[in-house]
Short mmCIF file of C-alpha atoms in Angstrom, two decimals:
data_model
loop_
_atom_site.label_atom_id
_atom_site.label_comp_id
_atom_site.label_asym_id
_atom_site.label_seq_id
_atom_site.Cartn_x
_atom_site.Cartn_y
_atom_site.Cartn_z
CA SER A 1 -25.90 -5.67 9.29
CA GLN A 2 -22.72 -4.24 10.14
CA THR A 3 -21.54 -1.04 8.02
CA ILE A 4 -18.55 1.06 8.24
CA HIS A 5 -18.41 4.76 7.16
CA GLN A 6 -15.36 6.73 6.25
CA TRP A 7 -15.04 10.35 5.29
CA PRO A 8 -14.14 12.52 3.43
CA ALA A 9 -13.81 10.66 0.39
CA THR A 10 -10.88 12.97 -0.99
CA LEU A 11 -8.92 15.63 0.75
CA VAL A 12 -6.45 18.21 -0.58
CA GLN A 13 -4.58 19.98 2.30
CA PRO A 14 -1.33 22.41 2.36
CA VAL A 15 1.60 21.50 4.24
CA GLY A 16 1.56 22.17 7.68
CA SER A 17 -2.10 22.25 7.98
CA PRO A 18 -4.08 20.20 10.58
CA LEU A 19 -6.09 16.73 9.35
CA SER A 20 -8.97 15.04 10.89
CA LEU A 21 -10.54 12.13 9.34
CA GLU A 22 -13.20 10.11 10.73
CA CYS A 23 -14.73 6.54 10.73
CA THR A 24 -17.71 5.03 12.27
CA VAL A 25 -18.93 1.47 12.24
CA GLU A 26 -22.65 0.71 12.64
CA GLY A 27 -24.50 -2.46 13.80
CA THR A 28 -21.93 -4.17 16.29
CA SER A 29 -20.46 -3.05 19.45
CA ASN A 30 -17.06 -3.06 20.92
CA PRO A 31 -15.16 -3.55 17.30
CA ASN A 32 -11.60 -3.67 16.85
CA LEU A 33 -10.59 -0.60 14.89
CA TYR A 34 -7.88 0.05 12.47
CA TRP A 35 -6.17 2.39 10.47
CA TYR A 36 -4.17 1.57 7.46
CA ARG A 37 -2.40 3.68 4.80
CA GLN A 38 -1.93 2.54 1.38
CA ALA A 39 1.15 4.55 -0.57
CA ALA A 40 1.73 4.27 -4.40
CA GLY A 41 3.66 1.13 -4.98
CA ARG A 42 3.53 -0.11 -1.46
CA GLY A 43 1.44 -2.64 0.61
CA LEU A 44 -0.83 -1.75 3.15
CA GLN A 45 0.76 -0.22 6.38
CA LEU A 46 -1.27 -0.50 9.84
CA LEU A 47 -0.71 2.77 11.49
CA PHE A 48 -2.84 2.55 14.69
CA TYR A 49 -5.51 -0.02 15.94
CA SER A 50 -7.76 -0.02 18.99
CA VAL A 51 -9.36 -2.48 21.05
CA GLY A 52 -11.77 -0.40 22.89
CA ILE A 53 -12.63 3.49 23.86
CA GLY A 54 -9.59 5.47 24.60
CA GLN A 55 -7.23 2.46 23.96
CA ILE A 56 -4.73 3.30 21.24
CA SER A 57 -1.81 1.05 19.86
CA SER A 58 0.57 2.63 17.60
CA GLU A 59 2.25 0.62 14.83
CA VAL A 60 4.45 3.37 13.17
CA PRO A 61 5.73 6.39 15.12
CA GLN A 62 5.19 9.45 12.71
CA ASN A 63 3.30 12.73 12.15
CA LEU A 64 -0.08 11.10 12.98
CA SER A 65 -2.37 10.14 15.93
CA ALA A 66 -5.46 8.51 16.53
CA SER A 67 -8.21 8.50 19.09
CA ARG A 68 -11.48 6.56 19.88
CA PRO A 69 -13.71 8.79 21.75
CA GLN A 70 -16.71 6.40 21.16
CA ASP A 71 -17.16 2.60 20.92
CA ARG A 72 -17.62 2.78 17.06
CA GLN A 73 -15.90 5.97 16.31
CA PHE A 74 -12.13 6.07 15.27
CA ILE A 75 -10.47 9.37 14.24
CA LEU A 76 -7.09 9.64 12.55
CA SER A 77 -5.34 13.23 13.15
CA SER A 78 -2.19 15.50 12.39
CA LYS A 79 -1.29 18.57 13.74
CA LYS A 80 0.54 19.64 10.86
CA LEU A 81 0.47 17.77 7.70
CA LEU A 82 4.10 16.69 5.59
CA LEU A 83 4.33 16.02 1.92
CA SER A 84 5.10 12.34 2.93
CA ASP A 85 1.52 11.86 4.50
CA SER A 86 0.03 11.89 1.07
CA GLY A 87 -1.74 8.47 0.61
CA PHE A 88 -4.90 6.77 0.40
CA TYR A 89 -6.33 6.24 4.05
CA LEU A 90 -8.25 3.16 5.09
CA CYS A 91 -10.21 2.42 8.10
CA ALA A 92 -11.21 -1.17 8.95
CA TRP A 93 -12.96 -3.26 11.74
CA ASN A 94 -13.49 -6.74 12.93
CA PRO A 95 -15.39 -8.28 16.06
CA HIS A 96 -12.60 -10.27 17.04
CA ARG A 97 -8.83 -9.91 16.25
CA ASN A 98 -8.87 -13.38 14.26
CA SER A 99 -12.19 -12.54 12.00
CA PRO A 100 -12.20 -11.15 8.75
CA LEU A 101 -11.00 -7.63 8.45
CA HIS A 102 -13.59 -5.40 6.66
CA PHE A 103 -12.46 -1.98 5.04
CA GLY A 104 -14.29 1.27 4.23
CA ASN A 105 -14.07 3.22 1.09
CA GLY A 106 -10.97 4.95 2.03
CA THR A 107 -10.09 8.66 1.92
CA ARG A 108 -7.42 10.10 -0.87
CA LEU A 109 -5.31 12.55 1.03
CA THR A 110 -3.09 14.81 -1.35
CA VAL A 111 -0.92 17.21 0.90
CA THR A 112 0.44 20.05 -1.67
CA LYS B 1 10.09 -10.39 10.09
CA GLN B 2 6.60 -11.43 8.03
CA GLU B 3 7.11 -10.80 4.37
CA VAL B 4 4.42 -11.57 1.77
CA THR B 5 4.91 -11.68 -1.94
CA GLN B 6 2.38 -11.94 -4.59
CA ILE B 7 3.24 -13.07 -8.30
CA PRO B 8 2.33 -11.90 -10.86
CA ALA B 9 2.14 -8.35 -10.35
CA ALA B 10 -0.32 -8.25 -13.16
CA LEU B 11 -2.20 -10.71 -15.12
CA SER B 12 -4.30 -10.34 -18.18
CA VAL B 13 -6.84 -13.12 -19.09
CA PRO B 14 -9.51 -13.79 -21.74
CA GLU B 15 -13.17 -14.05 -20.40
CA GLY B 16 -14.20 -17.62 -19.43
CA GLU B 17 -10.79 -18.49 -18.46
CA ASN B 18 -9.93 -20.14 -15.28
CA LEU B 19 -7.02 -18.56 -13.44
CA VAL B 20 -4.74 -18.97 -10.43
CA LEU B 21 -3.11 -15.91 -8.12
CA ASN B 22 -0.07 -16.85 -6.20
CA CYS B 23 0.59 -15.63 -2.59
CA SER B 24 3.65 -16.67 -0.62
CA PHE B 25 4.82 -15.77 2.86
CA THR B 26 8.19 -16.17 4.69
CA ASP B 27 7.11 -17.15 8.00
CA SER B 28 4.60 -20.46 8.17
CA ALA B 29 3.48 -19.66 11.63
CA ILE B 30 0.53 -17.94 10.88
CA TYR B 31 -3.09 -17.84 12.47
CA ASN B 32 -4.78 -17.08 9.10
CA LEU B 33 -4.69 -15.88 5.86
CA GLN B 34 -7.31 -13.39 3.90
CA TRP B 35 -7.75 -12.91 0.55
CA PHE B 36 -9.41 -9.38 -0.64
CA ARG B 37 -10.20 -7.73 -3.74
CA GLN B 38 -9.84 -3.88 -4.47
CA ASP B 39 -11.36 -2.21 -7.28
CA PRO B 40 -9.74 1.55 -8.44
CA GLY B 41 -9.99 3.92 -5.77
CA LYS B 42 -12.18 1.67 -3.28
CA GLY B 43 -11.46 -0.02 -0.08
CA LEU B 44 -10.78 -3.47 -0.06
CA THR B 45 -13.53 -6.38 0.15
CA SER B 46 -12.94 -9.45 2.09
CA LEU B 47 -13.13 -12.58 -0.10
CA LEU B 48 -12.16 -15.47 1.89
CA LEU B 49 -10.50 -16.38 5.17
CA ILE B 50 -8.59 -19.64 5.58
CA GLN B 51 -7.62 -20.58 9.39
CA SER B 52 -4.18 -22.20 9.63
CA SER B 53 -5.96 -25.41 10.54
CA GLN B 54 -7.67 -25.49 7.45
CA ARG B 55 -6.62 -26.33 3.69
CA GLU B 56 -8.96 -24.42 1.54
CA GLN B 57 -12.21 -22.26 1.50
CA THR B 58 -14.61 -21.92 -1.33
CA SER B 59 -17.03 -19.06 -1.91
CA GLY B 60 -18.84 -19.45 -5.44
CA ARG B 61 -16.61 -19.27 -8.28
CA LEU B 62 -13.63 -18.50 -5.61
CA ASN B 63 -11.44 -21.36 -4.15
CA ALA B 64 -8.85 -20.41 -1.97
CA SER B 65 -5.89 -22.83 -0.84
CA LEU B 66 -3.39 -22.96 1.78
CA ASP B 67 -0.04 -24.76 2.33
CA LYS B 68 1.16 -23.49 5.53
CA SER B 69 4.50 -25.76 5.57
CA SER B 70 5.50 -24.43 2.20
CA GLY B 71 4.39 -20.57 3.06
CA ARG B 72 1.97 -20.71 0.15
CA SER B 73 -1.55 -19.83 -0.71
CA THR B 74 -3.71 -19.64 -4.38
CA LEU B 75 -6.69 -18.05 -5.16
CA TYR B 76 -8.55 -20.22 -7.98
CA ILE B 77 -10.94 -18.03 -9.88
CA ALA B 78 -13.29 -19.96 -12.23
CA ALA B 79 -14.99 -19.03 -15.32
CA SER B 80 -13.37 -15.39 -15.03
CA GLN B 81 -15.55 -12.48 -16.00
CA PRO B 82 -15.06 -8.51 -16.79
CA GLY B 83 -16.38 -7.87 -13.38
CA ASP B 84 -13.71 -9.82 -11.75
CA SER B 85 -11.21 -7.09 -12.88
CA ALA B 86 -9.68 -5.75 -9.94
CA THR B 87 -6.68 -5.99 -7.75
CA TYR B 88 -6.37 -9.17 -5.36
CA LEU B 89 -4.56 -9.12 -2.33
CA CYS B 90 -3.57 -11.58 0.20
CA ALA B 91 -2.62 -10.98 4.23
CA VAL B 92 -1.33 -13.12 6.63
CA ARG B 93 -2.09 -12.60 10.38
CA LEU B 94 0.72 -13.60 13.05
CA PRO B 95 -0.35 -16.10 15.68
CA ARG B 96 0.05 -14.54 18.86
CA GLY B 97 0.74 -11.37 21.20
CA GLY B 98 0.26 -7.66 20.03
CA SER B 99 1.23 -8.85 16.50
CA ASN B 100 -1.76 -10.96 16.34
CA TYR B 101 -3.56 -7.64 15.59
CA LYS B 102 -1.85 -6.91 12.66
CA LEU B 103 -2.24 -8.14 9.02
CA THR B 104 0.64 -8.18 6.75
CA PHE B 105 -0.28 -7.66 3.11
CA GLY B 106 1.30 -8.43 -0.01
CA LYS B 107 1.26 -5.72 -2.84
CA GLY B 108 -1.20 -7.39 -4.95
CA THR B 109 -1.85 -8.62 -8.19
CA LEU B 110 -3.86 -6.51 -10.84
CA LEU B 111 -6.38 -8.71 -12.84
CA THR B 112 -7.75 -7.49 -16.29
CA VAL B 113 -10.33 -10.01 -17.66
CA ASN B 114 -10.97 -9.10 -21.51
CA PRO B 115 -14.41 -9.41 -22.88
#
């Protein structure tokens, strides 16, 4: 069966520091991969998605970037965090874009 | 621009009650609709996916219906249990192009089932 791993679970970082969140999927090949952010009182916002290695589409231009160095690995990064980057970051995958979306357990990021 | 609304924002019911959660969307040209539950501090768990050509989907005590023309979906939970307490979110997918990869989410309904 397929599983998705996301880490770390929680992270507290000072403003201006770099960020790296990692997500891996097991038990499948060539999945579509997604990064969502959930801010308090707001719905989930799609940040990036990837349909293959090295292929990244950005939905919201901002302080963040994403990379897919391997088939089942998706990384969310920032060179310098802002206070507004605080939130709950969720990685997700599906085998085909019209199939159900499955989420990881999320990373709670607090920028201080 | 597609907007998804879930009413009520919060709902509290006694154990054993049957209940309905509502989801509405502004653009009826959707490809499919998915219902999720989210426990506090956790990721989302997929419950049901309804394709635009379908009217309903069932899984155990859950039944989701879709009326695309009116822009509405409902999630029916039968014989509710305290373990059903969670936030329930619906999300719609647009039918074509790059936007087809994107789900538009509602803000969810926080359900509390009291023992």
